[in-house]
């Protein structure tokens, strides 16, 4: 079910963050502030360590189809990020 999938993803994420803070570097996907794209936030592979997010990994090679779909997704994400920033009063960090 969708609920079980979200719970599993949340557990993996939490375990990676806590392991990283304990000194055991872990890599998982996360929606973070980054410069991977021109958007201020994007989901990427992220390595967690003692100081939190230690590395945001690049996207890597994309096929022509993936590049096209990414461009479409970024248009929607840009609108959603803008709406979220407006709702937070322009705050850039939480």
CSV table of N, CA and C in Angstrom, one decimal:
chain,number,residue,atom,x,y,z
A,1,UNK,N,0.8,-1.2,0.0
A,1,UNK,CA,0.0,0.0,0.0
A,1,UNK,C,0.9,1.3,0.0
A,2,UNK,N,0.3,2.3,-0.4
A,2,UNK,CA,1.0,3.6,-0.4
A,2,UNK,C,1.5,4.0,1.0
A,3,UNK,N,0.6,3.8,2.0
A,3,UNK,CA,1.0,4.2,3.4
A,3,UNK,C,2.2,3.4,3.8
A,4,UNK,N,2.2,2.1,3.5
A,4,UNK,CA,3.4,1.3,3.9
A,4,UNK,C,4.6,1.7,3.2
A,5,UNK,N,4.5,2.0,1.9
A,5,UNK,CA,5.7,2.5,1.2
A,5,UNK,C,6.2,3.8,1.7
A,6,UNK,N,5.3,4.7,2.1
A,6,UNK,CA,5.8,6.0,2.7
A,6,UNK,C,6.5,5.7,4.0
A,7,UNK,N,5.9,4.8,4.8
A,7,UNK,CA,6.5,4.5,6.1
A,7,UNK,C,7.9,3.9,5.9
A,8,UNK,N,8.0,3.0,5.0
A,8,UNK,CA,9.3,2.4,4.7
A,8,UNK,C,10.4,3.4,4.3
A,9,UNK,N,9.9,4.3,3.4
A,9,UNK,CA,10.8,5.4,2.9
A,9,UNK,C,11.3,6.3,4.0
A,10,UNK,N,10.3,6.6,4.9
A,10,UNK,CA,10.6,7.5,6.0
A,10,UNK,C,11.6,6.8,7.0
A,11,UNK,N,11.4,5.5,7.2
A,11,UNK,CA,12.3,4.8,8.1
A,11,UNK,C,13.7,4.7,7.5
A,12,UNK,N,13.8,4.5,6.2
A,12,UNK,CA,15.1,4.4,5.6
A,12,UNK,C,15.8,5.8,5.7
A,13,UNK,N,15.1,6.8,5.4
A,13,UNK,CA,15.6,8.2,5.5
A,13,UNK,C,16.1,8.5,6.9
A,14,UNK,N,15.2,8.2,7.9
A,14,UNK,CA,15.6,8.5,9.3
A,14,UNK,C,16.8,7.7,9.7
A,15,UNK,N,16.8,6.5,9.3
A,15,UNK,CA,18.0,5.6,9.7
A,15,UNK,C,19.3,6.1,9.1
A,16,UNK,N,19.2,6.6,7.8
A,16,UNK,CA,20.4,7.2,7.2
A,16,UNK,C,20.9,8.4,7.9
A,17,UNK,N,19.9,9.3,8.2
A,17,UNK,CA,20.3,10.6,8.9
A,17,UNK,C,20.9,10.3,10.2
A,18,UNK,N,20.3,9.4,11.0
A,18,UNK,CA,20.8,9.1,12.4
A,18,UNK,C,22.2,8.4,12.3
A,19,UNK,N,22.3,7.5,11.3
A,19,UNK,CA,23.6,6.8,11.2
A,19,UNK,C,24.7,7.8,10.8
A,20,UNK,N,24.3,8.7,9.9
A,20,UNK,CA,25.3,9.8,9.5
A,20,UNK,C,25.7,10.6,10.7
A,21,UNK,N,24.8,11.1,11.5
A,21,UNK,CA,25.1,11.9,12.6
A,21,UNK,C,25.9,11.1,13.6
A,22,UNK,N,25.8,9.8,13.6
A,22,UNK,CA,26.6,9.0,14.5
A,22,UNK,C,28.0,8.6,14.0
A,23,UNK,N,28.3,9.2,12.8
A,23,UNK,CA,29.6,9.0,12.2
A,23,UNK,C,29.7,8.0,11.1
A,24,UNK,N,28.6,7.3,10.8
A,24,UNK,CA,28.6,6.3,9.8
A,24,UNK,C,27.9,6.8,8.5
A,25,UNK,N,28.7,7.2,7.5
A,25,UNK,CA,28.2,7.9,6.3
A,25,UNK,C,27.2,7.0,5.6
A,26,UNK,N,26.1,7.5,5.2
A,26,UNK,CA,25.0,6.8,4.5
A,26,UNK,C,24.5,7.6,3.3
A,27,UNK,N,24.2,7.0,2.2
A,27,UNK,CA,23.6,7.7,1.1
A,27,UNK,C,22.2,7.2,0.8
A,28,UNK,N,21.3,8.2,0.7
A,28,UNK,CA,19.9,8.0,0.4
A,28,UNK,C,19.5,9.1,-0.5
A,29,UNK,N,18.3,9.0,-1.1
A,29,UNK,CA,17.7,10.1,-1.9
A,29,UNK,C,17.0,11.0,-0.9
A,30,UNK,N,17.1,12.3,-1.2
A,30,UNK,CA,16.4,13.3,-0.3
A,30,UNK,C,16.2,14.6,-1.1
A,31,UNK,N,15.1,15.3,-0.7
A,31,UNK,CA,14.7,16.6,-1.4
A,31,UNK,C,15.4,17.7,-0.6
A,32,UNK,N,16.5,18.3,-1.1
A,32,UNK,CA,17.3,19.2,-0.4
A,32,UNK,C,17.7,20.5,-1.2
A,33,UNK,N,18.1,21.5,-0.5
A,33,UNK,CA,18.7,22.6,-1.2
A,33,UNK,C,20.0,22.2,-1.9
A,34,UNK,N,20.1,22.5,-3.2
A,34,UNK,CA,21.3,22.1,-3.9
A,34,UNK,C,21.5,23.0,-5.1
A,35,UNK,N,22.6,22.7,-5.8
A,35,UNK,CA,22.9,23.4,-7.1
A,35,UNK,C,23.0,22.4,-8.2
A,36,UNK,N,22.3,21.2,-8.0
A,36,UNK,CA,22.3,20.1,-9.0
A,36,UNK,C,21.6,20.6,-10.3
A,37,UNK,N,20.6,21.4,-10.1
A,37,UNK,CA,19.9,22.0,-11.2
A,37,UNK,C,19.8,23.5,-10.9
A,38,UNK,N,19.1,24.3,-11.8
A,38,UNK,CA,18.9,25.7,-11.5
A,38,UNK,C,17.9,26.0,-10.4
A,39,UNK,N,17.2,24.9,-10.0
A,39,UNK,CA,16.2,25.0,-9.0
A,39,UNK,C,16.8,25.1,-7.6
A,40,UNK,N,16.3,25.8,-6.6
A,40,UNK,CA,16.9,25.8,-5.3
A,40,UNK,C,16.8,24.5,-4.5
A,41,UNK,N,15.8,23.7,-4.8
A,41,UNK,CA,15.6,22.4,-4.2
A,41,UNK,C,15.4,21.4,-5.2
A,42,UNK,N,16.0,20.2,-4.9
A,42,UNK,CA,15.8,19.1,-5.9
A,42,UNK,C,16.1,17.8,-5.2
A,43,UNK,N,15.5,16.7,-5.6
A,43,UNK,CA,15.7,15.4,-5.0
A,43,UNK,C,17.0,14.8,-5.7
A,44,UNK,N,17.9,14.4,-4.9
A,44,UNK,CA,19.2,13.8,-5.4
A,44,UNK,C,19.6,12.8,-4.4
A,45,UNK,N,20.6,12.0,-4.8
A,45,UNK,CA,21.3,11.1,-3.9
A,45,UNK,C,22.1,12.1,-3.0
A,46,UNK,N,22.0,11.8,-1.7
A,46,UNK,CA,22.7,12.7,-0.7
A,46,UNK,C,23.4,11.8,0.3
A,47,UNK,N,24.7,12.2,0.6
A,47,UNK,CA,25.4,11.4,1.6
A,47,UNK,C,25.3,12.2,3.0
A,48,UNK,N,24.8,11.5,4.0
A,48,UNK,CA,24.7,12.1,5.3
A,48,UNK,C,25.9,11.6,6.1
A,49,UNK,N,26.4,12.6,7.0
A,49,UNK,CA,27.5,12.3,7.9
A,49,UNK,C,27.3,13.0,9.2
A,50,UNK,N,28.4,13.2,9.9
A,50,UNK,CA,28.3,13.8,11.3
A,50,UNK,C,27.8,15.3,11.2
A,51,UNK,N,28.0,16.0,10.1
A,51,UNK,CA,27.5,17.3,10.0
A,51,UNK,C,26.2,17.5,9.3
A,52,UNK,N,25.5,16.4,9.0
A,52,UNK,CA,24.2,16.4,8.3
A,52,UNK,C,24.5,16.0,6.8
A,53,UNK,N,24.0,16.8,5.9
A,53,UNK,CA,24.2,16.6,4.5
A,53,UNK,C,25.6,16.9,4.2
A,54,UNK,N,26.4,16.0,3.8
A,54,UNK,CA,27.8,16.2,3.5
A,54,UNK,C,28.1,16.3,2.0
A,55,UNK,N,27.3,15.7,1.2
A,55,UNK,CA,27.5,15.7,-0.2
A,55,UNK,C,26.1,15.5,-0.9
A,56,UNK,N,25.9,16.3,-1.9
A,56,UNK,CA,24.7,16.2,-2.8
A,56,UNK,C,25.3,15.7,-4.1
A,57,UNK,N,25.0,14.5,-4.6
A,57,UNK,CA,25.6,13.9,-5.7
A,57,UNK,C,24.9,14.4,-7.0
A,58,UNK,N,25.7,14.5,-8.1
A,58,UNK,CA,25.2,15.0,-9.4
A,58,UNK,C,24.2,14.0,-10.0
A,59,UNK,N,23.4,14.4,-11.0
A,59,UNK,CA,22.5,13.5,-11.6
A,59,UNK,C,23.1,12.4,-12.4
A,60,UNK,N,24.2,12.6,-13.0
A,60,UNK,CA,24.8,11.6,-13.8
A,60,UNK,C,24.3,11.7,-15.3
A,61,UNK,N,24.7,10.7,-16.1
A,61,UNK,CA,24.3,10.7,-17.5
A,61,UNK,C,22.8,10.5,-17.6
A,62,UNK,N,22.2,11.3,-18.5
A,62,UNK,CA,20.7,11.1,-18.8
A,62,UNK,C,20.6,10.8,-20.2
A,63,UNK,N,19.6,10.0,-20.6
A,63,UNK,CA,19.3,9.7,-22.0
A,63,UNK,C,18.5,11.0,-22.5
A,64,UNK,N,18.3,11.0,-23.8
A,64,UNK,CA,17.5,12.1,-24.4
A,64,UNK,C,16.1,12.2,-23.8
A,65,UNK,N,15.5,11.0,-23.6
A,65,UNK,CA,14.2,10.9,-23.1
A,65,UNK,C,14.2,11.4,-21.6
A,66,UNK,N,15.2,11.0,-20.8
A,66,UNK,CA,15.2,11.5,-19.4
A,66,UNK,C,15.4,13.0,-19.4
A,67,UNK,N,16.3,13.5,-20.3
A,67,UNK,CA,16.5,15.0,-20.3
A,67,UNK,C,15.2,15.7,-20.6
A,68,UNK,N,14.5,15.2,-21.6
A,68,UNK,CA,13.2,15.8,-21.9
A,68,UNK,C,12.2,15.8,-20.8
A,69,UNK,N,12.1,14.7,-20.1
A,69,UNK,CA,11.2,14.5,-19.0
A,69,UNK,C,11.6,15.4,-17.8
A,70,UNK,N,12.9,15.5,-17.6
A,70,UNK,CA,13.4,16.3,-16.5
A,70,UNK,C,13.1,17.8,-16.8
A,71,UNK,N,13.2,18.2,-18.0
A,71,UNK,CA,12.8,19.6,-18.3
A,71,UNK,C,11.3,19.9,-18.0
A,72,UNK,N,10.5,18.9,-18.3
A,72,UNK,CA,9.1,19.0,-18.1
A,72,UNK,C,8.8,19.1,-16.5
A,73,UNK,N,9.5,18.2,-15.8
A,73,UNK,CA,9.3,18.1,-14.4
A,73,UNK,C,9.8,19.4,-13.7
A,74,UNK,N,10.9,20.0,-14.2
A,74,UNK,CA,11.5,21.2,-13.6
A,74,UNK,C,10.5,22.3,-13.7
A,75,UNK,N,9.8,22.4,-14.8
A,75,UNK,CA,8.8,23.5,-14.9
A,75,UNK,C,7.7,23.4,-13.8
A,76,UNK,N,7.2,22.2,-13.6
A,76,UNK,CA,6.3,22.1,-12.5
A,76,UNK,C,6.9,22.3,-11.1
A,77,UNK,N,8.1,21.8,-10.9
A,77,UNK,CA,8.8,22.0,-9.6
A,77,UNK,C,9.0,23.4,-9.3
A,78,UNK,N,9.4,24.2,-10.4
A,78,UNK,CA,9.7,25.6,-10.2
A,78,UNK,C,8.4,26.3,-9.6
A,79,UNK,N,7.3,26.0,-10.2
A,79,UNK,CA,6.0,26.6,-9.7
A,79,UNK,C,5.7,26.2,-8.3
A,80,UNK,N,5.9,24.9,-8.0
A,80,UNK,CA,5.6,24.4,-6.6
A,80,UNK,C,6.6,25.0,-5.6
A,81,UNK,N,7.8,25.1,-6.0
A,81,UNK,CA,8.8,25.7,-5.1
A,81,UNK,C,8.5,27.2,-4.8
A,82,UNK,N,8.1,27.9,-5.9
A,82,UNK,CA,7.7,29.3,-5.7
A,82,UNK,C,6.5,29.5,-4.8
A,83,UNK,N,5.5,28.6,-5.0
A,83,UNK,CA,4.3,28.7,-4.1
A,83,UNK,C,4.7,28.4,-2.7
A,84,UNK,N,5.6,27.4,-2.5
A,84,UNK,CA,6.0,27.1,-1.1
A,84,UNK,C,6.8,28.2,-0.5
A,85,UNK,N,7.7,28.8,-1.2
A,85,UNK,CA,8.4,29.9,-0.7
A,85,UNK,C,7.5,31.1,-0.4
A,86,UNK,N,6.5,31.4,-1.2
A,86,UNK,CA,5.6,32.4,-0.9
A,86,UNK,C,4.8,32.2,0.3
A,87,UNK,N,4.4,30.9,0.5
A,87,UNK,CA,3.6,30.5,1.7
A,87,UNK,C,4.5,30.7,3.0
A,88,UNK,N,5.8,30.5,2.8
A,88,UNK,CA,6.7,30.7,4.0
A,88,UNK,C,7.2,32.1,4.1
A,89,UNK,N,6.7,33.0,3.3
A,89,UNK,CA,7.1,34.4,3.5
A,89,UNK,C,8.5,34.6,2.9
A,90,UNK,N,8.9,33.8,1.9
A,90,UNK,CA,10.2,34.0,1.2
A,90,UNK,C,11.3,33.4,2.0
A,91,UNK,N,11.1,32.7,3.1
A,91,UNK,CA,12.2,32.0,3.8
A,91,UNK,C,12.9,31.1,2.9
A,92,UNK,N,14.2,31.1,2.9
A,92,UNK,CA,15.0,30.2,2.1
A,92,UNK,C,15.6,29.0,2.8
A,93,UNK,N,15.5,29.1,4.1
A,93,UNK,CA,16.0,28.0,5.0
A,93,UNK,C,14.9,27.7,6.1
A,94,UNK,N,14.8,26.4,6.3
A,94,UNK,CA,13.9,26.0,7.4
A,94,UNK,C,14.6,25.7,8.7
